[in-house]
Structures are given as structure tokens and as C-alpha cells.
Tab-separated table of C-alpha atoms and ligand atoms in Angstrom:
chain	number	residue	atom	x	y	z
A	1	UNK	CA	-92.521	-10.649	-50.505
A	2	UNK	CA	-89.319	-8.120	-51.824
A	3	UNK	CA	-86.291	-8.498	-49.621
A	4	UNK	CA	-84.080	-5.391	-48.824
A	5	UNK	CA	-80.851	-5.248	-50.279
A	6	UNK	CA	-79.245	-5.871	-46.891
A	7	UNK	CA	-81.210	-9.290	-46.302
A	8	UNK	CA	-80.288	-10.459	-50.378
A	9	UNK	CA	-76.945	-10.148	-48.740
A	10	UNK	CA	-77.350	-12.086	-45.725
A	11	UNK	CA	-78.832	-14.423	-47.630
A	12	UNK	CA	-76.633	-15.066	-49.949
A	13	UNK	CA	-74.110	-15.430	-47.481
A	14	UNK	CA	-72.828	-19.240	-46.211
A	15	UNK	CA	-73.392	-19.676	-42.782
A	16	UNK	CA	-70.192	-20.164	-40.767
A	17	UNK	CA	-71.102	-22.707	-38.571
A	18	UNK	CA	-69.590	-23.215	-34.691
A	19	UNK	CA	-69.289	-26.076	-32.336
A	20	UNK	CA	-67.752	-26.575	-29.432
A	21	UNK	CA	-66.492	-29.853	-28.490
A	22	UNK	CA	-65.283	-31.462	-24.898
A	23	UNK	CA	-61.834	-32.845	-25.261
A	24	UNK	CA	-61.378	-36.053	-22.529
A	25	UNK	CA	-57.947	-36.978	-23.649
A	26	UNK	CA	-57.815	-39.528	-20.804
A	27	UNK	CA	-55.660	-41.973	-19.856
A	28	UNK	CA	-52.303	-44.352	-21.346
A	29	UNK	CA	-52.637	-43.906	-25.088
A	30	UNK	CA	-55.405	-41.346	-25.026
A	31	UNK	CA	-53.612	-38.108	-25.373
A	32	UNK	CA	-51.327	-39.005	-28.097
A	33	UNK	CA	-54.034	-39.890	-30.258
A	34	UNK	CA	-55.955	-37.406	-29.487
A	35	UNK	CA	-53.744	-35.112	-30.368
A	36	UNK	CA	-53.520	-36.597	-33.795
A	37	UNK	CA	-57.350	-36.441	-33.737
A	38	UNK	CA	-57.561	-32.350	-33.066
A	39	UNK	CA	-54.978	-32.077	-36.290
A	40	UNK	CA	-57.542	-33.571	-38.333
A	41	UNK	CA	-60.098	-30.904	-36.845
A	42	UNK	CA	-57.822	-28.132	-38.060
A	43	UNK	CA	-57.667	-29.341	-41.006
A	44	UNK	CA	-61.718	-30.124	-41.228
A	45	UNK	CA	-62.089	-25.954	-40.477
A	46	UNK	CA	-59.750	-25.138	-42.910
A	47	UNK	CA	-61.906	-26.971	-45.513
A	48	UNK	CA	-65.340	-25.537	-44.604
A	49	UNK	CA	-67.383	-23.286	-43.183
A	50	UNK	CA	-67.108	-24.001	-39.556
A	51	UNK	CA	-65.309	-23.519	-36.084
A	52	UNK	CA	-64.378	-25.881	-33.395
A	53	UNK	CA	-64.036	-24.420	-30.193
A	54	UNK	CA	-62.091	-27.332	-28.293
A	55	UNK	CA	-62.698	-27.514	-24.541
A	56	UNK	CA	-59.846	-29.827	-23.169
A	57	UNK	CA	-61.049	-31.982	-19.626
A	58	UNK	CA	-59.793	-34.303	-17.083
A	59	UNK	CA	-61.345	-37.833	-17.341
A	60	UNK	CA	-60.338	-41.188	-15.849
A	61	UNK	CA	-57.872	-42.141	-14.141
A	62	UNK	CA	-55.138	-39.003	-14.432
A	63	UNK	CA	-58.741	-36.687	-13.356
A	64	UNK	CA	-58.827	-39.070	-10.243
A	65	UNK	CA	-54.885	-38.516	-9.311
A	66	UNK	CA	-55.113	-34.386	-9.970
A	67	UNK	CA	-58.798	-33.900	-8.285
A	68	UNK	CA	-59.932	-36.938	-6.604
A	69	UNK	CA	-62.909	-37.641	-8.981
A	70	UNK	CA	-62.237	-39.228	-12.342
A	71	UNK	CA	-65.786	-37.189	-13.674
A	72	UNK	CA	-65.092	-34.034	-11.846
A	73	UNK	CA	-67.837	-31.329	-11.832
A	74	UNK	CA	-65.510	-29.007	-13.935
A	75	UNK	CA	-65.688	-31.860	-16.355
A	76	UNK	CA	-69.356	-32.642	-16.360
A	77	UNK	CA	-70.176	-28.701	-16.933
A	78	UNK	CA	-67.743	-28.608	-19.933
A	79	UNK	CA	-69.561	-31.332	-20.899
A	80	UNK	CA	-72.706	-30.058	-20.303
A	81	UNK	CA	-71.891	-27.209	-22.422
A	82	UNK	CA	-70.265	-29.080	-25.492
A	83	UNK	CA	-72.018	-29.739	-29.194
A	84	UNK	CA	-70.393	-33.005	-28.651
A	85	UNK	CA	-67.912	-34.692	-26.904
A	86	UNK	CA	-64.240	-36.250	-28.444
A	87	UNK	CA	-62.772	-38.928	-25.838
A	88	UNK	CA	-59.286	-40.342	-25.912
A	89	UNK	CA	-59.201	-43.783	-23.564
A	90	UNK	CA	-59.321	-44.538	-20.160
A	91	UNK	CA	-57.829	-46.953	-17.500
A	92	UNK	CA	-54.181	-48.256	-15.728
A	93	UNK	CA	-53.041	-51.731	-15.400
A	94	UNK	CA	-54.637	-53.914	-13.616
A	95	UNK	CA	-51.955	-52.693	-10.835
A	96	UNK	CA	-52.074	-49.368	-11.072
A	97	UNK	CA	-55.554	-49.922	-11.139
A	98	UNK	CA	-55.368	-51.162	-7.238
A	99	UNK	CA	-54.444	-47.763	-5.877
A	100	UNK	CA	-57.939	-46.049	-6.642
A	101	UNK	CA	-60.382	-47.089	-4.571
A	102	UNK	CA	-63.439	-49.633	-6.629
A	103	UNK	CA	-66.376	-47.172	-7.540
A	104	UNK	CA	-63.677	-44.349	-8.478
A	105	UNK	CA	-61.639	-46.379	-11.353
A	106	UNK	CA	-62.030	-44.941	-14.325
A	107	UNK	CA	-64.887	-47.467	-15.536
A	108	UNK	CA	-67.225	-47.080	-13.084
A	109	UNK	CA	-65.960	-43.742	-11.821
A	110	UNK	CA	-66.417	-42.135	-15.031
A	111	UNK	CA	-66.954	-43.364	-18.238
A	112	UNK	CA	-70.184	-45.378	-17.189
A	113	UNK	CA	-71.345	-42.199	-15.360
A	114	UNK	CA	-70.875	-40.595	-18.823
A	115	UNK	CA	-73.046	-42.772	-20.684
A	116	UNK	CA	-75.856	-42.265	-17.678
A	117	UNK	CA	-75.381	-38.830	-17.666
A	118	UNK	CA	-76.319	-38.590	-21.369
A	119	UNK	CA	-78.345	-41.377	-21.847
A	120	UNK	CA	-76.008	-42.628	-24.559
A	121	UNK	CA	-77.616	-45.763	-25.380
A	122	UNK	CA	-77.313	-46.205	-29.208
A	123	UNK	CA	-73.271	-47.446	-29.448
A	124	UNK	CA	-72.408	-47.751	-33.086
A	125	UNK	CA	-69.562	-49.524	-33.391
A	126	UNK	CA	-68.223	-50.238	-37.473
A	127	UNK	CA	-66.190	-53.481	-37.970
A	128	UNK	CA	-64.711	-52.172	-41.198
A	129	UNK	CA	-61.940	-54.126	-42.869
A	130	UNK	CA	-61.510	-52.622	-46.568
A	131	UNK	CA	-59.383	-53.491	-48.753
A	132	UNK	CA	-56.467	-51.336	-47.675
A	133	UNK	CA	-57.132	-52.753	-44.269
A	134	UNK	CA	-57.037	-56.410	-45.281
A	135	UNK	CA	-53.128	-57.479	-44.349
A	136	UNK	CA	-53.764	-56.547	-40.899
A	137	UNK	CA	-56.938	-59.512	-40.095
A	138	UNK	CA	-56.199	-63.253	-38.824
A	139	UNK	CA	-58.763	-63.679	-41.289
A	140	UNK	CA	-57.778	-65.684	-44.537
A	141	UNK	CA	-58.302	-63.999	-47.504
A	142	UNK	CA	-60.964	-66.465	-48.864
A	143	UNK	CA	-63.276	-65.817	-45.674
A	144	UNK	CA	-62.491	-62.139	-45.899
A	145	UNK	CA	-63.569	-62.491	-49.797
A	146	UNK	CA	-64.273	-58.543	-51.214
A	147	UNK	CA	-64.028	-57.064	-47.401
A	148	UNK	CA	-65.587	-56.948	-44.357
A	149	UNK	CA	-68.481	-54.262	-43.362
A	150	UNK	CA	-70.577	-54.272	-39.888
A	151	UNK	CA	-71.540	-51.652	-37.884
A	152	UNK	CA	-72.395	-53.435	-33.929
A	153	UNK	CA	-75.427	-51.740	-32.834
A	154	UNK	CA	-74.895	-52.015	-28.924
A	155	UNK	CA	-76.924	-51.200	-26.211
A	156	UNK	CA	-75.024	-48.870	-23.800
A	157	UNK	CA	-77.262	-48.248	-20.803
A	158	UNK	CA	-79.124	-50.964	-19.578
A	159	UNK	CA	-78.437	-54.448	-19.051
A	160	UNK	CA	-76.581	-55.625	-16.250
A	161	UNK	CA	-73.840	-52.894	-16.192
A	162	UNK	CA	-76.215	-50.432	-14.852
A	163	UNK	CA	-78.526	-53.435	-13.139
A	164	UNK	CA	-79.014	-53.421	-9.148
A	165	UNK	CA	-75.663	-54.857	-7.523
A	166	UNK	CA	-74.947	-56.022	-4.372
A	167	UNK	CA	-72.215	-58.026	-2.645
A	168	UNK	CA	-71.536	-59.227	1.170
A	169	UNK	CA	-72.133	-62.390	3.143
A	170	UNK	CA	-75.266	-64.206	2.464
A	171	UNK	CA	-76.934	-66.863	5.412
A	172	UNK	CA	-74.353	-69.433	4.869
A	173	UNK	CA	-71.528	-67.115	6.458
A	174	UNK	CA	-70.312	-67.089	2.139
A	175	UNK	CA	-68.953	-64.122	0.572
A	176	UNK	CA	-71.818	-63.647	-2.526
A	177	UNK	CA	-72.407	-61.242	-5.022
A	178	UNK	CA	-75.714	-60.663	-7.187
A	179	UNK	CA	-75.968	-58.488	-10.672
A	180	UNK	CA	-79.274	-57.495	-12.638
A	181	UNK	CA	-80.086	-57.770	-15.535
A	182	UNK	CA	-82.962	-55.171	-16.050
A	183	UNK	CA	-84.509	-53.716	-19.103
A	184	UNK	CA	-87.679	-52.296	-19.546
A	185	UNK	CA	-89.965	-52.088	-22.946
A	186	UNK	CA	-88.922	-48.732	-23.874
A	187	UNK	CA	-85.317	-49.317	-23.572
A	188	UNK	CA	-85.483	-52.021	-25.421
A	189	UNK	CA	-87.928	-49.960	-28.168
A	190	UNK	CA	-85.643	-47.063	-29.230
A	191	UNK	CA	-82.313	-49.094	-29.449
A	192	UNK	CA	-84.078	-51.485	-32.010
A	193	UNK	CA	-85.162	-48.625	-33.900
A	194	UNK	CA	-81.993	-47.254	-34.270
A	195	UNK	CA	-80.574	-51.069	-36.064
A	196	UNK	CA	-83.882	-51.157	-37.839
A	197	UNK	CA	-83.361	-47.077	-38.969
A	198	UNK	CA	-80.091	-47.959	-39.954
A	199	UNK	CA	-80.118	-51.484	-41.247
A	200	UNK	CA	-83.257	-49.907	-43.807
A	201	UNK	CA	-80.436	-47.068	-45.173
A	202	UNK	CA	-77.974	-50.186	-45.855
A	203	UNK	CA	-78.000	-53.475	-46.879
A	204	UNK	CA	-81.870	-53.863	-45.133
A	205	UNK	CA	-80.757	-56.894	-43.248
A	206	UNK	CA	-80.703	-57.062	-39.783
A	207	UNK	CA	-79.172	-59.305	-37.199
A	208	UNK	CA	-80.854	-59.762	-34.139
A	209	UNK	CA	-78.435	-61.130	-31.559
A	210	UNK	CA	-79.855	-62.655	-28.514
A	211	UNK	CA	-79.958	-65.552	-26.198
A	212	UNK	CA	-83.670	-66.095	-25.887
A	213	UNK	CA	-83.567	-70.206	-25.189
A	214	UNK	CA	-81.978	-69.104	-21.700
A	215	UNK	CA	-82.045	-65.546	-20.515
A	216	UNK	CA	-85.827	-63.934	-20.257
A	217	UNK	CA	-84.098	-60.580	-21.214
A	218	UNK	CA	-83.644	-61.849	-24.222
A	219	UNK	CA	-87.386	-63.077	-25.247
A	220	UNK	CA	-88.853	-59.919	-24.101
A	221	UNK	CA	-86.608	-58.584	-26.185
A	222	UNK	CA	-87.354	-60.971	-29.186
A	223	UNK	CA	-91.214	-59.440	-27.926
A	224	UNK	CA	-90.553	-56.327	-28.575
A	225	UNK	CA	-88.380	-56.864	-31.398
A	226	UNK	CA	-91.332	-58.577	-32.897
A	227	UNK	CA	-93.555	-55.260	-32.568
A	228	UNK	CA	-91.071	-53.236	-33.774
A	229	UNK	CA	-90.543	-54.812	-37.190
A	230	UNK	CA	-93.867	-54.209	-38.679
A	231	UNK	CA	-92.887	-50.200	-39.066
A	232	UNK	CA	-89.898	-51.664	-41.114
A	233	UNK	CA	-91.178	-54.145	-43.801
A	234	UNK	CA	-88.502	-53.910	-45.971
A	235	UNK	CA	-85.911	-54.716	-43.397
A	236	UNK	CA	-84.860	-58.823	-43.311
A	237	UNK	CA	-84.603	-59.864	-39.782
A	238	UNK	CA	-82.349	-63.092	-39.076
A	239	UNK	CA	-82.183	-64.255	-35.610
A	240	UNK	CA	-78.784	-65.832	-34.067
A	241	UNK	CA	-77.824	-66.905	-30.625
A	242	UNK	CA	-74.955	-64.695	-29.363
A	243	UNK	CA	-72.645	-67.710	-28.936
A	244	UNK	CA	-73.414	-68.612	-32.470
A	245	UNK	CA	-72.702	-65.540	-33.758
A	246	UNK	CA	-69.310	-65.226	-31.950
A	247	UNK	CA	-68.562	-68.759	-34.127
A	248	UNK	CA	-70.352	-66.746	-37.466
A	249	UNK	CA	-67.560	-63.564	-36.927
A	250	UNK	CA	-64.956	-65.634	-36.824
A	251	UNK	CA	-66.060	-68.514	-40.162
A	252	UNK	CA	-68.458	-66.179	-42.308
A	253	UNK	CA	-68.086	-62.725	-41.280
A	254	UNK	CA	-69.165	-61.512	-44.273
A	255	UNK	CA	-72.868	-62.370	-43.895
A	256	UNK	CA	-73.596	-59.897	-41.133
A	257	UNK	CA	-74.350	-56.303	-42.044
A	258	UNK	CA	-75.727	-54.303	-39.038
A	259	UNK	CA	-76.307	-56.623	-35.758
A	260	UNK	CA	-77.987	-55.161	-33.085
A	261	UNK	CA	-77.784	-56.553	-29.567
A	262	UNK	CA	-77.934	-55.757	-25.460
A	263	UNK	CA	-75.085	-53.773	-23.786
A	264	UNK	CA	-72.968	-57.057	-22.523
A	265	UNK	CA	-73.095	-58.946	-25.501
A	266	UNK	CA	-72.291	-55.715	-27.235
A	267	UNK	CA	-69.122	-55.541	-25.272
A	268	UNK	CA	-67.761	-58.918	-25.940
A	269	UNK	CA	-68.656	-59.454	-29.262
A	270	UNK	CA	-67.620	-55.852	-30.125
A	271	UNK	CA	-64.302	-56.892	-29.451
A	272	UNK	CA	-64.673	-60.277	-31.188
A	273	UNK	CA	-64.877	-57.478	-34.353
A	274	UNK	CA	-61.660	-55.985	-33.242
A	275	UNK	CA	-60.254	-59.052	-33.677
A	276	UNK	CA	-61.196	-60.067	-36.619
A	277	UNK	CA	-59.649	-56.616	-37.919
A	278	UNK	CA	-56.522	-57.784	-36.618
A	279	UNK	CA	-56.645	-54.864	-33.460
A	280	UNK	CA	-58.744	-52.718	-31.374
A	281	UNK	CA	-57.140	-49.787	-32.604
A	282	UNK	CA	-59.229	-49.783	-35.871
A	283	UNK	CA	-62.266	-49.206	-33.656
A	284	UNK	CA	-63.882	-45.681	-33.572
A	285	UNK	CA	-66.998	-45.652	-32.167
A	286	UNK	CA	-70.332	-43.393	-31.795
A	287	UNK	CA	-72.096	-43.317	-28.364
A	288	UNK	CA	-75.608	-41.326	-29.139
A	289	UNK	CA	-78.452	-40.089	-26.820
A	290	UNK	CA	-81.530	-38.148	-27.411
A	291	UNK	CA	-79.783	-35.000	-26.507
A	292	UNK	CA	-75.924	-35.526	-26.783
A	293	UNK	CA	-73.270	-37.576	-28.189
A	294	UNK	CA	-69.876	-38.639	-27.358
A	295	UNK	CA	-67.190	-40.570	-29.823
A	296	UNK	CA	-64.226	-42.806	-28.168
A	297	UNK	CA	-62.644	-45.494	-29.401
A	298	UNK	CA	-64.259	-48.949	-28.514
A	299	UNK	CA	-60.715	-50.141	-27.085
A	300	UNK	CA	-58.556	-49.485	-24.033
A	301	UNK	CA	-56.209	-47.071	-22.637
A	302	UNK	CA	-53.075	-49.716	-23.967
A	303	UNK	CA	-50.621	-49.007	-20.531
A	304	UNK	CA	-48.007	-51.180	-22.191
A	305	UNK	CA	-47.865	-48.747	-25.037
A	306	UNK	CA	-48.264	-45.367	-24.022
A	307	UNK	CA	-45.719	-42.529	-24.106
A	308	UNK	CA	-44.090	-44.446	-27.569
A	309	UNK	CA	-45.169	-42.609	-29.820
A	310	UNK	CA	-46.406	-46.002	-31.522
A	311	UNK	CA	-50.286	-45.908	-31.052
A	312	UNK	CA	-52.254	-45.890	-34.363
A	313	UNK	CA	-54.509	-42.790	-33.798
A	314	UNK	CA	-56.819	-44.354	-36.525
A	315	UNK	CA	-59.650	-45.419	-33.638
A	316	UNK	CA	-59.765	-41.487	-32.757
A	317	UNK	CA	-59.202	-40.054	-36.308
A	318	UNK	CA	-62.201	-42.352	-37.073
A	319	UNK	CA	-64.189	-41.243	-33.796
A	320	UNK	CA	-64.043	-37.882	-35.326
A	321	UNK	CA	-65.308	-38.870	-38.616
A	322	UNK	CA	-68.594	-40.483	-36.743
A	323	UNK	CA	-68.714	-37.017	-35.357
A	324	UNK	CA	-68.820	-34.685	-38.111
A	325	UNK	CA	-71.630	-37.263	-39.852
A	326	UNK	CA	-73.395	-37.856	-37.081
A	327	UNK	CA	-73.316	-33.821	-34.756
A	328	UNK	CA	-72.469	-32.222	-37.599
A	329	UNK	CA	-73.948	-33.467	-40.931
A	330	UNK	CA	-70.804	-33.272	-42.154
A	331	UNK	CA	-71.109	-36.909	-43.845
A	332	UNK	CA	-69.466	-35.889	-46.855
A	333	UNK	CA	-66.281	-34.604	-45.284
A	334	UNK	CA	-66.773	-37.687	-42.566
A	335	UNK	CA	-66.767	-39.973	-45.798
A	336	UNK	CA	-62.800	-38.088	-46.494
A	337	UNK	CA	-61.626	-38.386	-43.232
A	338	UNK	CA	-61.899	-42.424	-43.698
A	339	UNK	CA	-60.511	-42.000	-46.935
A	340	UNK	CA	-57.497	-40.155	-46.438
A	341	UNK	CA	-56.523	-42.627	-43.478
A	342	UNK	CA	-57.373	-45.398	-45.805
A	343	UNK	CA	-54.881	-43.987	-48.304
A	344	UNK	CA	-51.922	-43.633	-46.096
A	345	UNK	CA	-52.514	-47.673	-44.652
A	346	UNK	CA	-52.550	-48.505	-48.961
A	347	UNK	CA	-50.004	-46.245	-49.947
A	348	UNK	CA	-48.222	-48.621	-47.188
A	349	UNK	CA	-47.417	-47.066	-43.969
A	350	UNK	CA	-48.399	-48.438	-40.732
A	351	UNK	CA	-47.432	-47.506	-37.016
A	352	UNK	CA	-45.541	-50.746	-34.657
A	353	UNK	CA	-48.792	-51.238	-32.575
A	354	UNK	CA	-50.306	-53.019	-35.838
A	355	UNK	CA	-47.700	-54.217	-37.616
A	356	UNK	CA	-44.084	-56.553	-36.914
A	357	UNK	CA	-41.033	-55.030	-38.552
A	358	UNK	CA	-40.315	-57.218	-41.732
A	359	UNK	CA	-44.121	-57.270	-43.051
A	360	UNK	CA	-43.236	-55.155	-45.639
A	361	UNK	CA	-44.603	-52.185	-44.408
A	362	UNK	CA	-43.115	-48.532	-43.953
A	363	UNK	CA	-43.338	-47.980	-40.353
A	364	UNK	CA	-44.099	-44.798	-39.298
A	365	UNK	CA	-44.871	-43.493	-35.545
A	366	UNK	CA	-48.088	-41.604	-34.400
A	367	UNK	CA	-47.415	-38.126	-35.263
A	368	UNK	CA	-46.459	-39.498	-38.854
A	369	UNK	CA	-49.226	-41.017	-39.127
A	370	UNK	CA	-51.294	-38.023	-38.469
A	371	UNK	CA	-49.400	-36.319	-40.762
A	372	UNK	CA	-49.811	-38.370	-43.013
A	373	UNK	CA	-54.027	-38.345	-42.733
A	374	UNK	CA	-53.776	-34.814	-42.581
A	375	UNK	CA	-51.631	-34.319	-45.848
A	376	UNK	CA	-54.166	-36.548	-47.683
A	377	UNK	CA	-57.198	-34.889	-46.306
A	378	UNK	CA	-55.660	-31.295	-47.437
A	379	UNK	CA	-55.671	-33.221	-51.006
A	380	UNK	CA	-59.758	-34.273	-51.082
A	381	UNK	CA	-61.871	-32.100	-53.204
A	382	UNK	CA	-64.025	-29.953	-51.100
A	383	UNK	CA	-67.433	-30.837	-49.902
B	401	IPM	C1	-66.203	-50.145	-24.104
B	401	IPM	C2	-65.377	-50.547	-22.920
B	401	IPM	C3	-66.325	-50.428	-21.792
B	401	IPM	C4	-67.362	-50.909	-21.699
B	401	IPM	C5	-65.164	-50.668	-19.899
B	401	IPM	C6	-63.954	-49.650	-20.300
B	401	IPM	C7	-66.103	-50.324	-19.416
B	401	IPM	O1	-64.869	-52.070	-22.740
B	401	IPM	O2	-66.347	-49.356	-24.229
B	401	IPM	O3	-66.231	-51.272	-24.855
B	401	IPM	O4	-66.947	-52.533	-21.183
B	401	IPM	O5	-68.285	-50.609	-21.845
B	402	MG	MG1	-65.314	-53.284	-24.257
């Protein structure tokens, strides 16, 4: 078949990609760190044949106070039409939270509904400590060795978080509560496939984290794991009880590469991951569903440091990098974003939330950190 002149012309043109991103800046430090992530997105546009249409929407406690709902319908509509969602942080201090009825609080009223709506069952949380970041860690250099590079794969829409809940007065007149940890085999199988696929692409070692000596849910989990493992003969599975994994994360973190676990275990161990890095501020994440994904820091809204221009935007910009890779097929540019951020640390800069004065680093604020990342990114060879 011969192509006409016009077809030849259009075939050789580089295709410009246009993506819509819902921006849910949220509460506390959310808006500040989101602002820096947006700067990075603008530079990505400059450097690539891509445009991002940013669609800001209210989400979290701020949305509750303005619209009476932490996840208002207008925000749902924006998220529905977006190609990906970038979420900041949500939540209030313990005292402030009490101003909102329990079921409308941002965690139960916005975040869990967001996860449920898009069935974002696969949560990837990198616990990554390259050399440039090693001084942030409370661990001794001999434990860190050549660096820590773990990805925790957390099931995100099942288990205790989403099981039936009851609260009331029992037959003896006592206040009681009942929460159920539920999984069906399909839910378990789909997250295990994600973990095995990732392990297959990396070091081919998968740590399966469970509590089968006590919990029936772990017995079923492990049964399904044996079935799924047959499809990934190159991946070595290492079973570890969740309590023992918590110890090993402190004592021997470099043994881990990909770890997979159910929702609640993942919530707790991933925060411990932030602990061994030295701060939850170094923890971005990707929450992937069959049709939609959203990206968020793994940490809360840090109300104590909100508005002070000291929060490090690493977790938010890292979430952008994960978005580029997973939602927009821009893995190489994602690597550049990581390298730019680590380059800023390697140059001896930090923010006050991560480093104490006198720790030998040059202290810069949130905005300056974002500016330096952007400056580094602009210098990187285009992909
Ligand atoms: C996280 C957070 C959430 C969770 C909270 C804010 C509901 O801690 O993403 O880890 O428990 O999943
Ligand atoms: Mg958590």
C-alpha cells in the first residue's frame, strides 16, 4: 500500500499526548507540597511531547468545611474524567478532627471511598534509601550497606479496612465493637499477581508477609500464593511472619526487595519503612486499579508544620514520578525526576522537617527545594 503525501506527513509527526490530571491538594502540608509537584509537571511538559490539563478539586477536611462532604460530587466527577489522580495529604490534628462527625472525617469520608470507587487494590510503596539519602536514616551505616531498595506491595481495598463493622451494646450491657477481616480468593490472587510480576522484573525474590500461625485470612492467602507461584517459576518466595518482618526491617533491611502483604499489615510496615529511611516524608506511593490510578504520599497532613514552608515535597514529587511511569508510560523521564531529587540532596541541601540545624546540610525551604529539583531536571538529557 502506498501512502499519500498527507499520510506520510502525519505518520512522521510526533504525537502529542494530552492527559487530564485531577489535583486533590488536601489538608495540612498537602497544598504546599502539591504546588512543588505541579512545578515538576510543568517542566515535564517543556521537555516532552505531552500536555497536562490540571483539574484541581476539593478533597479532605477542607472539602468537608466548604461543602459538607470530604469527597464532594463535583470532585468525584473530576476524578471520573481524569486520566490519573494526584492526591496530596488529608486529615486534621486529633483535636480538630473531633469537629467532624466520625463517618465524614477525611479518612473514612474521602480516602477510603476514593480507594473503593476506583478499586485501587494495588498499592506500591517504595522504601528507597540511595547513598545520597543515607544520612537521614537512624540505622547504622553497616546495616544500610550499599543502600536500601524495597518496594512494599500492599493490598489496598480489602481486609479490616473494608470489612463489616459493628459497634453497640452487647447482651451483657457492655459497649462492644466488631470488625471483620474479609478477603475472597480473587482479591488475594490479583494482588499476588502484581507482586510476582514486579519481583520477576526485579531481583526475583518475593517476601510474602503473613500471620498464618494465628489468622485464617493468612492461611487462605498462602494457599492462593502457592497456586499463583506456579506461574512465576523464576521467583523465589520467602515466607515471613509479619512481626518477624518488622524486626528484620530494622536489623537486616537489605534482605528485602519486593514484599507483599494484606492491607493492615501494609499500613503498619510501610510506616516502619518510612522510619528506617528517617522520615515518612520520603515515602511516595502509587495506588493502581484496573481502570484508574491515583498517586499520593504515604504520610499524613502533618498539621504541626503546615503553612511553614518547611515540608519536603519529596513524597509528592516522587508520586509524580510514579505517575509518569505507571499512567503515562514515561519510565525514563520518571527516572530523571528521581535523579533530580536525589541530586538536590547529594548537593548537600535539605529541609527543616528532615534535618536538624547543625547537621551539616544547607537548609532550604519547600519552595526552594522544588526550584532546585526543577533546575536539575532541566539539565538532564531529554529522553
Ligand atoms: C496510609 C494512611 C491511610 C491508611 C489513612 C490516612 C486512612 O495511613 O495511606 O497508609 O491507613 O491507609
Ligand atoms: Mg498509613
